[in-house]
Amino acid sequence: MGIVDEDVARVRAATDFLLIAGEHVALKRVGRNWMGLCPFHNESSASFSVNAEQGLYFCFGCQASGDVITFVREIEHLDFVETVERLAGRAGIELRYDDVRESHDRQRRSRLAEAVERAVDWYHDRLLTSPDAARARGYLRSRGYDGELVRRFRLGWAPDDWDALAKALRVSDDVWRDSGLGIVNRRNRQQDDFRARVMFPIFDAAGTAVAFGGRKLEGGEGPKYKNSRESALYAKSRTLYALNWAKGDVVRANEVIVCEGYTDVIGFFAAGVARAVATCGTSLADDHFRMLKNFARRIVLAYDADAAGQAAAERFYEWERHYELDVVVANLPAGADPGQLAERDPEALRRAVTEAHPFLAFRLERALGAADMTTPEGRARAAEAAMAVVAQHPSALVRDQYVMQVADRCRIDATRLRSLPAAPSLASSSRSGVHSGPNGAAVYSRRRGGGGQEADGPELEALRLAVHRPEDVAHRLEEVLFADEVHLAAFRALAGAPTLHEAIAGADPDAGLLLQRLAVEETTADGDDVVSRLVAEAGKRVLAGLEAEARLSSEAFAAVAAKGTVAWLRAELARLPAVDALDRLVPWLVRWAEEEE
Ligand SMILES: [Zn+2]
């Protein structure tokens, strides 16, 4: 595993779960717990609950559950060690590793990240203060960037020099190379990768600097934009520019705007829409969607999505279905990119997002808008083109509605349209537009929020108390009092572990899930009352067995003994909730259970 257990526990204890969860979920206090819309499944009413004191969460909808480490892991797509390292970094805890090799890799990554971070600072400082950056500053001013924006995005300037950064950083050759900052040339000298470029530092979702995009100035050499090479820190397909700054707003709005360029993103921020991200010199890929689905359900494409072609369209539909997302296209004026629109008309940029169209509607508009609708031949061609677009959508229900639109616009009968050569293939699609919910979602949906606790029997109530107020009940509970297998397993896990977290970790999956859920539920139950009801139920179970024994026993002696015990047990049970009866019954039940074995 890598990190020593003790340090993992320290990190968990030092981390404020509410603070972390609050970056992704809008949480509202409900009683002693907090509730919000689950970031792990699509829902419209809150079933994601957090027990802040214990740092545990449970979703009554999809049963996602865990502690702050699981939460960060799932939402940021990190592995366990990365997650603990990130949280340790926030909490200022130095970690110890029990595996030397792993420790070495981690240290190496953090050395690379440190080098990139220093480069960010150095480039930024050059932009702000260096005389040779005057043209870069002029360019940024001309695009409407003020000092605040430049600082917010930590923009920089790579001077027109072949080793200025290398000389400033003075890192070892392998760190230099592996961090993607530059190369070691044939004469064994470190050489900068970026020169004479405005620098846009790229951070991962957690805010660690991982790479750069560099834009050349007018008359400069090479392509307009240049990106860092991929490195141990930086994979293009898993990085979205500005997600580190945007994610709070993205979660609040349940919407993320995806642009093609850094300046488009900054344009959105400047226009007051702080939920834009950009792919880094690559097209939107599966990994991007897997990341985004944790943050928002609505993906607004703020670029010419039609140019990406039909293959892209099919992928979008597939992602919509698979990740239960809505992919829409911002209604940008023809030919305008968001960066320019932000300078010219920020209001129009904001409107382009609110007036976004579903991807299919957008493509249809493209097909029909360009057509000549004045002649029957023109309308027929338009209809064919439009139907080819409609045919790609995997849902028959969705397709059918668009067929009606095409029929209206082209003045062609819908039945005729459906029989066009392009159309039949869509009917055979095996994919359906219906989303199936997560398995077993209904199992725990009964107890959303507070209230309604009467529905639970004393076993669950006792476990809930044992989780929340162990001092009230823990010492009075015994295994024999639990008839349900999962309840019993949960009780054993609780009784055998010093903390709730360790109990959850040590329990079998069903019992662990139950404990997670109980941790986010509330109880106002009275310990004495619950224990008394619990003992009464256990007593009645034993009583039923003894009565059967007394009736069925062929041996007279056994029958008499059983009858005597039955009479005693009945009398004691009738005296409940008297404390003296309780004090006699519990040890008797324990002994009875031992003899039964
Ligand atoms: Zn959920």
Coordinates of C-alpha atoms and ligand atoms in Angstrom, one line a residue:
M1 CA 0.0 0.0 0.0
G2 CA 2.8 2.4 0.6
I3 CA 1.9 4.9 3.3
V4 CA 2.1 3.7 6.9
D5 CA -1.3 3.2 8.5
E6 CA -0.7 5.5 11.3
D7 CA 0.0 8.4 9.0
V8 CA -3.2 7.6 7.0
A9 CA -5.1 7.9 10.2
R10 CA -3.5 11.2 11.1
V11 CA -4.3 12.6 7.7
R12 CA -7.9 11.5 8.0
A13 CA -8.2 13.0 11.5
A14 CA -6.6 16.3 10.4
T15 CA -8.9 16.8 7.4
D16 CA -12.1 18.7 7.5
F17 CA -14.5 16.6 5.5
L18 CA -17.1 19.3 5.2
L19 CA -14.6 21.7 3.7
I20 CA -13.5 19.1 1.1
A21 CA -17.0 17.9 0.3
G22 CA -18.2 21.5 0.2
E23 CA -15.9 22.0 -2.9
H24 CA -18.0 19.6 -4.8
V25 CA -21.5 19.5 -3.2
A26 CA -23.6 22.2 -1.8
L27 CA -24.4 20.9 1.6
K28 CA -27.2 22.0 3.9
R29 CA -27.4 21.2 7.5
V30 CA -30.2 18.8 8.4
G31 CA -30.2 18.1 12.1
R32 CA -26.7 17.0 13.1
N33 CA -25.8 15.9 9.6
W34 CA -25.4 17.6 6.2
M35 CA -27.2 16.8 3.0
G36 CA -26.8 17.7 -0.6
L37 CA -27.1 16.4 -4.2
C38 CA -25.0 13.3 -4.6
P39 CA -21.9 13.9 -6.7
F40 CA -21.8 10.3 -7.6
H41 CA -25.1 9.8 -9.3
N42 CA -27.7 12.0 -11.0
E43 CA -30.5 13.2 -8.8
S44 CA -32.8 16.1 -8.1
S45 CA -33.4 15.7 -4.4
A46 CA -30.7 15.4 -1.9
S47 CA -29.8 11.9 -0.7
F48 CA -26.1 12.4 -0.1
S49 CA -25.5 12.7 3.6
V50 CA -22.4 13.6 5.6
N51 CA -21.6 13.0 9.2
A52 CA -19.1 15.7 9.7
E53 CA -18.0 14.6 13.1
Q54 CA -16.9 11.2 12.0
G55 CA -16.0 12.4 8.5
L56 CA -18.2 9.8 6.8
Y57 CA -20.7 10.0 3.9
F58 CA -23.5 7.8 2.6
C59 CA -25.8 8.2 -0.3
F60 CA -29.3 6.9 0.1
G61 CA -29.7 6.9 -3.6
C62 CA -26.7 5.1 -5.0
Q63 CA -25.2 3.9 -1.7
A64 CA -21.9 5.6 -2.4
S65 CA -20.2 5.7 0.9
G66 CA -16.9 6.1 2.6
D67 CA -14.6 8.6 4.3
V68 CA -12.8 11.7 3.1
I69 CA -10.1 9.6 1.4
T70 CA -12.7 7.5 -0.5
F71 CA -14.5 10.8 -1.4
V72 CA -11.5 12.5 -2.8
R73 CA -10.3 9.4 -4.5
E74 CA -13.5 8.9 -6.4
I75 CA -14.2 12.4 -7.2
E76 CA -10.7 13.3 -8.4
H77 CA -9.9 9.9 -9.9
L78 CA -6.7 9.4 -7.8
D79 CA -5.3 6.3 -6.4
F80 CA -5.2 5.8 -2.7
V81 CA -1.6 7.0 -2.2
E82 CA -2.1 10.1 -4.3
T83 CA -5.2 10.9 -2.4
V84 CA -3.6 10.6 1.0
E85 CA -0.6 12.6 -0.3
R86 CA -2.8 15.4 -1.5
L87 CA -4.7 15.6 1.8
A88 CA -1.5 15.3 3.7
G89 CA -0.2 18.3 1.7
R90 CA -3.2 20.3 2.7
A91 CA -2.9 19.4 6.3
G92 CA 0.8 19.9 6.4
I93 CA 1.5 16.3 7.5
E94 CA 4.8 14.6 6.4
L95 CA 4.1 11.0 5.3
R96 CA 6.2 7.9 6.0
Y97 CA 6.2 5.0 3.5
D98 CA 6.7 1.4 4.2
D99 CA 7.8 0.6 0.7
V100 CA 11.0 2.1 -0.4
R101 CA 10.5 1.9 -4.1
E102 CA 7.1 3.5 -4.0
S103 CA 8.4 6.2 -1.7
H104 CA 11.1 6.9 -4.3
D105 CA 8.5 7.3 -7.1
R106 CA 6.4 9.7 -5.1
Q107 CA 9.3 11.7 -4.1
R108 CA 10.3 11.9 -7.7
R109 CA 6.9 13.2 -8.7
S110 CA 6.9 15.8 -6.1
R111 CA 10.4 16.9 -7.2
L112 CA 9.1 17.3 -10.7
A113 CA 6.0 19.2 -9.5
E114 CA 8.2 21.5 -7.5
A115 CA 10.3 22.3 -10.6
V116 CA 7.2 23.1 -12.6
E117 CA 5.8 25.2 -9.8
R118 CA 9.1 27.2 -9.7
A119 CA 8.9 27.7 -13.4
V120 CA 5.4 29.0 -13.1
D121 CA 6.6 31.6 -10.6
W122 CA 9.6 32.5 -12.6
Y123 CA 7.7 33.0 -15.9
H124 CA 5.0 35.0 -14.0
D125 CA 7.6 37.2 -12.5
R126 CA 9.2 37.9 -15.8
L127 CA 5.9 38.9 -17.3
L128 CA 5.2 41.3 -14.5
T129 CA 8.6 42.9 -14.2
S130 CA 11.0 42.2 -17.0
P131 CA 11.6 44.9 -19.7
D132 CA 11.7 42.2 -22.4
A133 CA 8.2 41.3 -21.6
A134 CA 6.8 44.7 -22.6
R135 CA 5.4 43.3 -25.9
A136 CA 3.7 40.5 -24.1
R137 CA 2.2 42.9 -21.6
G138 CA 1.0 45.0 -24.5
Y139 CA -0.6 42.0 -26.2
L140 CA -2.4 41.0 -23.0
R141 CA -3.6 44.6 -22.4
S142 CA -4.8 44.7 -26.0
R143 CA -6.9 41.6 -25.3
G144 CA -8.4 43.3 -22.2
Y145 CA -6.4 41.4 -19.6
D146 CA -5.9 43.5 -16.5
G147 CA -3.4 42.8 -13.7
E148 CA -5.9 40.9 -11.7
L149 CA -6.7 38.5 -14.5
V150 CA -3.0 38.0 -15.2
R151 CA -2.3 37.2 -11.6
R152 CA -5.4 35.0 -11.2
F153 CA -4.3 32.7 -14.0
R154 CA -0.6 33.2 -13.2
L155 CA 0.3 34.1 -16.8
G156 CA 3.9 34.3 -17.6
W157 CA 6.5 35.2 -20.2
A158 CA 9.2 32.9 -21.5
P159 CA 12.0 35.2 -22.8
D160 CA 13.5 34.9 -26.2
D161 CA 16.5 33.0 -24.9
W162 CA 17.5 29.4 -25.2
D163 CA 18.3 28.6 -21.6
A164 CA 17.0 31.5 -19.4
L165 CA 14.7 29.2 -17.4
A166 CA 17.3 26.4 -17.1
K167 CA 19.8 28.9 -15.7
A168 CA 17.2 30.3 -13.2
L169 CA 16.0 26.9 -11.9
R170 CA 19.3 25.0 -11.8
V171 CA 17.7 21.5 -11.5
S172 CA 19.3 18.2 -12.3
D173 CA 19.3 17.1 -15.9
D174 CA 16.7 14.3 -15.3
V175 CA 14.3 16.6 -13.4
W176 CA 14.7 19.1 -16.2
R177 CA 13.9 16.6 -18.9
D178 CA 11.2 14.6 -17.0
S179 CA 9.3 17.7 -15.8
G180 CA 8.7 18.6 -19.5
L181 CA 10.3 22.0 -19.0
G182 CA 13.1 21.5 -21.6
I183 CA 15.6 19.2 -23.1
V184 CA 19.2 18.3 -22.6
N185 CA 20.9 19.1 -26.0
R186 CA 23.6 17.3 -27.8
R187 CA 26.3 19.4 -26.1
N188 CA 24.8 18.2 -22.8
R189 CA 23.4 21.6 -22.0
Q190 CA 19.9 22.2 -20.7
Q191 CA 17.7 24.0 -23.2
D192 CA 14.3 25.7 -22.6
D193 CA 11.3 24.3 -24.4
F194 CA 9.5 27.6 -24.6
R195 CA 11.0 30.9 -25.9
A196 CA 9.3 34.1 -26.7
R197 CA 5.9 33.0 -25.7
V198 CA 3.1 34.1 -23.4
M199 CA 2.8 31.3 -20.9
F200 CA -0.4 29.8 -19.6
P201 CA 0.4 27.5 -16.7
I202 CA -1.7 24.3 -16.5
F203 CA -2.7 22.8 -13.2
D204 CA -4.3 19.6 -12.4
A205 CA -7.8 19.6 -10.7
A206 CA -6.2 19.8 -7.3
G207 CA -4.1 22.9 -8.2
T208 CA -0.7 21.3 -8.7
A209 CA 1.2 22.9 -11.6
V210 CA 1.8 20.2 -14.2
A211 CA 2.5 21.9 -17.6
F212 CA 2.3 24.9 -19.8
G213 CA 0.7 26.2 -22.9
G214 CA 2.7 28.9 -24.7
R215 CA 1.3 31.4 -27.2
K216 CA 3.6 33.1 -29.6
L217 CA 3.4 36.8 -30.3
E218 CA 2.8 38.4 -33.7
G219 CA 5.8 37.5 -35.9
G220 CA 7.1 34.8 -33.6
E221 CA 8.4 31.4 -34.7
G222 CA 6.5 28.1 -34.7
P223 CA 2.9 27.3 -34.2
K224 CA 0.5 29.8 -32.5
Y225 CA 0.2 27.5 -29.5
K226 CA 2.6 25.1 -28.1
N227 CA 2.0 22.6 -25.3
S228 CA 4.3 21.0 -22.8
R229 CA 5.3 17.4 -23.6
E230 CA 3.5 14.7 -21.7
S231 CA 5.3 13.8 -18.5
A232 CA 5.0 11.8 -15.3
L233 CA 2.8 14.8 -14.2
Y234 CA 0.9 15.6 -17.3
A235 CA -1.3 13.5 -19.5
K236 CA -3.3 15.6 -22.0
S237 CA -6.2 13.3 -22.1
R238 CA -6.7 13.6 -18.4
T239 CA -6.1 17.3 -17.9
L240 CA -8.5 20.1 -18.3
Y241 CA -7.1 23.6 -18.2
A242 CA -8.6 25.7 -15.4
L243 CA -10.6 22.9 -13.7
N244 CA -8.7 23.8 -10.5
W245 CA -10.2 27.3 -10.6
A246 CA -13.6 26.4 -12.1
K247 CA -14.6 23.4 -10.1
G248 CA -16.4 25.2 -7.3
D249 CA -18.6 27.1 -9.7
V250 CA -19.1 24.1 -11.9
V251 CA -20.5 22.1 -9.0
R252 CA -22.7 24.9 -7.8
A253 CA -24.1 25.4 -11.3
N254 CA -24.1 21.7 -12.2
E255 CA -22.7 22.9 -15.5
V256 CA -19.3 23.0 -17.1
I257 CA -18.3 24.9 -20.2
V258 CA -15.7 23.3 -22.4
C259 CA -13.6 25.5 -24.6
E260 CA -10.8 24.9 -27.1
G261 CA -8.4 27.5 -25.9
Y262 CA -6.9 29.1 -22.8
T263 CA -8.0 32.5 -23.8
D264 CA -11.6 31.3 -24.3
V265 CA -11.6 30.1 -20.7
I266 CA -10.1 33.3 -19.4
G267 CA -12.7 35.2 -21.5
F268 CA -15.5 33.3 -19.7
F269 CA -14.0 34.1 -16.3
A270 CA -13.6 37.7 -17.3
A271 CA -17.3 37.8 -18.3
G272 CA -18.2 36.5 -14.8
V273 CA -18.8 32.9 -15.9
A274 CA -16.2 31.1 -13.8
R275 CA -17.0 27.6 -14.9
A276 CA -15.1 27.2 -18.1
V277 CA -12.3 24.7 -18.8
A278 CA -10.3 23.8 -21.9
T279 CA -8.8 20.7 -23.4
C280 CA -5.0 21.1 -23.8
G281 CA -4.2 20.7 -27.4
T282 CA -6.3 17.6 -27.8
S283 CA -10.0 16.8 -28.5
L284 CA -12.4 15.8 -25.8
A285 CA -11.8 12.2 -24.8
D286 CA -13.4 9.6 -22.7
D287 CA -11.2 10.4 -19.7
H288 CA -12.3 14.0 -19.8
F289 CA -15.9 13.0 -19.6
R290 CA -15.2 10.6 -16.8
M291 CA -13.7 13.5 -14.9
L292 CA -16.4 16.0 -15.7
K293 CA -19.3 13.7 -14.8
N294 CA -18.2 14.0 -11.2
F295 CA -18.6 17.8 -11.3
A296 CA -21.6 18.5 -13.4
R297 CA -24.4 17.0 -15.5
R298 CA -24.5 19.6 -18.2
I299 CA -21.6 19.9 -20.6
V300 CA -21.7 23.1 -22.7
L301 CA -19.4 22.9 -25.7
A302 CA -18.2 26.4 -26.5
Y303 CA -16.6 25.8 -29.8
D304 CA -17.7 24.7 -33.3
A305 CA -18.6 21.2 -32.3
D306 CA -19.8 20.3 -35.8
A307 CA -16.3 20.7 -37.2
A308 CA -15.3 17.7 -35.2
G309 CA -17.4 15.6 -37.5
Q310 CA -19.6 12.6 -37.3
A311 CA -17.3 10.4 -35.3
A312 CA -17.2 13.0 -32.6
A313 CA -21.0 13.2 -32.7
E314 CA -21.4 9.5 -32.1
R315 CA -19.0 9.7 -29.2
F316 CA -20.9 12.5 -27.6
Y317 CA -24.2 10.5 -27.7
E318 CA -22.4 7.6 -26.3
W319 CA -21.0 9.7 -23.4
E320 CA -24.4 11.3 -22.8
R321 CA -25.9 7.9 -22.4
H322 CA -23.1 6.2 -20.6
Y323 CA -22.4 9.0 -18.1
E324 CA -25.9 10.3 -17.9
L325 CA -24.9 13.7 -19.0
D326 CA -26.4 16.4 -21.2
V327 CA -24.1 17.6 -23.9
V328 CA -25.3 21.0 -25.3
V329 CA -23.7 23.5 -27.7
A330 CA -23.3 27.2 -26.8
N331 CA -25.2 29.4 -29.1
L332 CA -22.2 31.4 -30.3
P333 CA -22.6 33.9 -33.1
A334 CA -21.2 32.4 -36.3
G335 CA -17.4 32.7 -36.5
A336 CA -17.0 34.1 -33.0
D337 CA -14.7 32.4 -30.5
P338 CA -15.5 32.9 -26.8
G339 CA -12.2 34.8 -26.1
Q340 CA -13.0 37.5 -28.7
L341 CA -16.7 37.6 -27.7
A342 CA -15.7 38.2 -24.1
E343 CA -13.8 41.4 -25.1
R344 CA -16.4 42.7 -27.5
D345 CA -19.7 41.7 -25.9
P346 CA -19.5 39.8 -22.6
E347 CA -23.3 39.8 -22.3
A348 CA -23.6 37.9 -25.6
L349 CA -21.1 35.4 -24.3
R350 CA -23.2 34.8 -21.2
R351 CA -26.3 34.5 -23.3
A352 CA -24.6 32.0 -25.6
V353 CA -24.4 29.6 -22.6
T354 CA -28.0 30.1 -21.4
E355 CA -29.3 29.6 -24.9
A356 CA -27.3 26.5 -25.6
H357 CA -29.0 23.8 -27.7
P358 CA -28.9 20.0 -27.4
F359 CA -26.1 18.7 -29.6
L360 CA -28.5 17.1 -32.0
A361 CA -30.5 20.3 -32.4
F362 CA -27.4 22.2 -33.0
R363 CA -26.2 19.8 -35.8
L364 CA -29.6 19.8 -37.3
E365 CA -29.6 23.6 -37.5
R366 CA -26.3 23.4 -39.2
A367 CA -27.7 21.0 -41.8
L368 CA -30.9 22.9 -42.4
G369 CA -29.6 26.4 -42.0
A370 CA -27.2 26.0 -45.0
A371 CA -29.8 24.5 -47.3
D372 CA -31.8 26.2 -50.1
M373 CA -35.4 25.7 -48.9
T374 CA -36.9 27.6 -51.8
T375 CA -37.2 24.7 -54.2
P376 CA -38.5 21.2 -53.8
E377 CA -35.1 19.8 -54.8
G378 CA -33.3 22.0 -52.2
R379 CA -35.8 20.9 -49.5
A380 CA -35.3 17.2 -50.4
R381 CA -31.5 17.5 -50.2
A382 CA -31.8 19.3 -46.9
A383 CA -34.1 16.6 -45.6
E384 CA -31.6 13.9 -46.5
A385 CA -28.8 15.7 -44.9
A386 CA -30.9 16.4 -41.8
M387 CA -32.0 12.8 -41.5
A388 CA -28.4 11.6 -41.8
V389 CA -27.7 13.7 -38.7
V390 CA -30.8 12.5 -36.8
A391 CA -30.0 8.8 -37.6
Q392 CA -26.9 9.0 -35.5
H393 CA -28.8 9.5 -32.2
P394 CA -29.1 6.2 -30.3
S395 CA -32.5 6.9 -28.8
A396 CA -35.5 6.1 -31.0
L397 CA -37.7 8.4 -28.9
V398 CA -35.3 11.3 -29.5
R399 CA -34.9 10.6 -33.2
D400 CA -38.6 10.5 -33.6
Q401 CA -39.1 14.0 -32.3
Y402 CA -36.5 15.4 -34.6
V403 CA -38.0 13.7 -37.6
M404 CA -41.1 15.7 -36.9
Q405 CA -39.1 18.9 -36.9
V406 CA -37.3 18.0 -40.1
A407 CA -40.7 17.2 -41.7
D408 CA -42.1 20.6 -40.7
R409 CA -39.1 22.5 -41.9
C410 CA -38.7 20.7 -45.2
R411 CA -42.5 20.4 -45.8
I412 CA -42.1 16.7 -46.3
D413 CA -44.4 14.0 -44.8
A414 CA -42.7 12.4 -41.7
T415 CA -43.6 8.9 -42.9
R416 CA -41.8 9.6 -46.1
L417 CA -38.8 10.8 -44.1
R418 CA -38.7 7.7 -42.0
S419 CA -38.5 5.6 -45.1
L420 CA -35.5 7.4 -46.5
P421 CA -32.5 5.2 -47.2
A422 CA -30.5 6.8 -44.3
A423 CA -33.3 6.1 -41.8
P424 CA -33.7 2.3 -41.6
S425 CA -30.3 1.7 -40.0
L426 CA -31.4 3.7 -37.0
A427 CA -34.3 1.4 -36.2
S428 CA -31.9 -1.5 -35.7
S429 CA -29.7 0.2 -33.1
S430 CA -29.3 -2.0 -30.1
R431 CA -28.6 1.0 -27.9
S432 CA -31.6 2.4 -26.1
G433 CA -32.0 5.9 -24.7
V434 CA -33.3 4.6 -21.4
H435 CA -31.0 5.0 -18.4
S436 CA -30.9 2.3 -15.9
G437 CA -30.3 3.4 -12.4
P438 CA -27.6 2.0 -10.2
N439 CA -28.2 -1.5 -8.9
G440 CA -30.2 -1.8 -5.7
A441 CA -30.7 1.9 -5.5
A442 CA -34.0 1.4 -3.7
V443 CA -32.7 -0.6 -0.9
Y444 CA -31.8 2.2 1.4
S445 CA -34.0 4.9 0.0
R446 CA -36.6 4.5 2.7
R447 CA -34.8 6.6 5.3
R448 CA -33.9 9.8 3.6
G449 CA -33.1 12.6 6.0
G450 CA -34.4 12.7 9.5
G451 CA -37.6 11.3 10.9
G452 CA -39.4 8.1 10.3
Q453 CA -37.3 6.2 12.7
E454 CA -40.2 4.2 14.1
A455 CA -40.0 2.1 11.0
D456 CA -36.8 0.5 12.2
G457 CA -36.7 -2.3 14.7
P458 CA -34.7 -2.2 17.9
E459 CA -31.7 -4.0 16.3
L460 CA -31.1 -1.1 13.9
E461 CA -31.9 1.5 16.5
A462 CA -29.4 -0.1 18.9
L463 CA -26.7 -0.2 16.2
R464 CA -27.5 3.4 15.4
L465 CA -27.0 4.3 19.1
A466 CA -23.9 2.3 19.3
V467 CA -22.5 4.3 16.4
H468 CA -23.6 7.8 17.6
R469 CA -23.7 7.4 21.4
P470 CA -21.7 4.3 22.3
E471 CA -21.4 5.4 25.9
D472 CA -25.2 5.0 26.2
V473 CA -25.6 1.4 25.0
A474 CA -22.3 -0.3 23.9
H475 CA -21.6 -2.0 27.2
R476 CA -25.2 -3.3 27.4
L477 CA -25.3 -5.0 24.0
E478 CA -24.6 -8.6 23.4
E479 CA -24.4 -10.7 20.2
V480 CA -27.4 -12.8 21.2
L481 CA -29.6 -9.7 20.9
F482 CA -29.1 -9.5 17.2
A483 CA -31.0 -12.0 15.0
D484 CA -30.3 -10.4 11.6
E485 CA -27.0 -11.6 10.1
V486 CA -25.9 -8.3 8.8
H487 CA -26.9 -6.5 12.1
L488 CA -24.9 -9.1 14.0
A489 CA -21.9 -8.6 11.8
A490 CA -22.1 -4.9 12.2
F491 CA -22.3 -5.2 15.9
R492 CA -19.3 -7.6 16.0
A493 CA -17.3 -5.1 13.9
L494 CA -18.2 -2.3 16.2
A495 CA -17.5 -4.2 19.4
G496 CA -14.1 -5.4 18.0
A497 CA -12.7 -2.1 16.9
P498 CA -11.6 1.0 18.9
T499 CA -13.1 3.5 16.4
L500 CA -15.9 3.6 13.9
H501 CA -13.5 3.9 11.0
E502 CA -11.7 0.8 12.0
A503 CA -15.0 -1.0 12.5
I504 CA -16.1 -0.1 9.0
A505 CA -12.7 -1.1 7.5
G506 CA -12.8 -4.4 9.3
A507 CA -16.4 -5.3 8.6
D508 CA -17.6 -7.4 5.7
P509 CA -19.0 -5.4 2.8
D510 CA -22.7 -5.5 3.8
A511 CA -22.1 -4.7 7.4
G512 CA -19.6 -2.0 6.5
L513 CA -22.2 -0.4 4.2
L514 CA -24.8 -0.5 7.0
L515 CA -22.4 1.2 9.4
Q516 CA -21.7 3.9 6.9
R517 CA -25.4 4.5 6.4
L518 CA -26.0 4.6 10.2
A519 CA -23.2 7.1 10.6
V520 CA -25.1 9.6 8.6
E521 CA -28.5 9.0 10.2
E522 CA -29.7 10.6 13.3
T523 CA -31.1 9.1 16.4
T524 CA -33.0 10.7 19.2
A525 CA -33.9 7.3 20.7
D526 CA -33.6 6.6 24.3
G527 CA -30.9 4.0 25.1
D528 CA -32.9 2.4 28.0
D529 CA -35.9 2.0 25.8
V530 CA -34.0 0.6 22.9
V531 CA -32.1 -1.9 25.0
S532 CA -35.3 -3.0 26.7
R533 CA -37.1 -3.5 23.3
L534 CA -34.1 -5.4 22.0
V535 CA -34.0 -7.7 24.9
A536 CA -37.8 -8.2 24.7
E537 CA -37.5 -9.3 21.0
A538 CA -34.5 -11.6 21.7
G539 CA -36.4 -13.1 24.7
K540 CA -39.5 -13.7 22.5
R541 CA -37.4 -15.5 20.0
V542 CA -36.0 -17.8 22.6
L543 CA -39.4 -18.2 24.2
A544 CA -40.9 -19.4 20.9
G545 CA -38.2 -22.0 20.6
L546 CA -38.7 -23.2 24.1
E547 CA -42.4 -23.5 23.8
A548 CA -42.0 -25.6 20.7
E549 CA -39.6 -27.8 22.6
A550 CA -42.0 -28.1 25.5
R551 CA -44.8 -29.2 23.2
L552 CA -42.7 -31.6 21.1
S553 CA -40.4 -33.2 23.6
S554 CA -40.9 -36.9 23.9
E555 CA -39.0 -37.0 27.1
A556 CA -41.2 -36.0 30.0
F557 CA -38.4 -34.6 32.0
A558 CA -37.2 -32.3 29.2
A559 CA -40.8 -31.2 28.6
V560 CA -41.2 -30.3 32.3
A561 CA -37.9 -28.4 32.4
A562 CA -38.8 -26.5 29.2
K563 CA -42.2 -25.6 30.6
G564 CA -40.5 -24.3 33.8
T565 CA -38.1 -22.2 31.8
V566 CA -40.9 -20.9 29.6
A567 CA -42.9 -19.8 32.6
W568 CA -39.9 -18.0 34.1
L569 CA -39.0 -16.3 30.8
R570 CA -42.6 -15.2 30.2
A571 CA -42.7 -13.6 33.6
E572 CA -39.4 -11.8 33.2
L573 CA -40.4 -10.5 29.8
A574 CA -43.6 -9.3 31.2
R575 CA -41.7 -7.2 33.7
L576 CA -39.8 -5.3 31.1
P577 CA -38.7 -2.5 30.9
A578 CA -38.0 -3.0 34.6
V579 CA -34.2 -2.7 35.2
D580 CA -34.0 -5.7 37.4
A581 CA -35.6 -7.9 34.8
L582 CA -33.2 -6.5 32.2
D583 CA -30.3 -7.3 34.5
R584 CA -31.4 -10.9 34.8
L585 CA -32.5 -11.5 31.2
V586 CA -29.3 -10.3 29.4
P587 CA -26.9 -12.7 31.2
W588 CA -29.4 -15.5 31.0
L589 CA -29.7 -15.0 27.2
V590 CA -26.0 -14.9 26.8
R591 CA -25.7 -18.2 28.7
W592 CA -28.5 -19.7 26.7
A593 CA -26.8 -18.8 23.5
E594 CA -23.5 -20.3 24.6
E595 CA -25.3 -23.6 25.5
E596 CA -27.1 -23.6 22.2
E597 CA -23.7 -23.7 20.5
Ligands
ZN1 ZN -25.5 8.9 -4.9

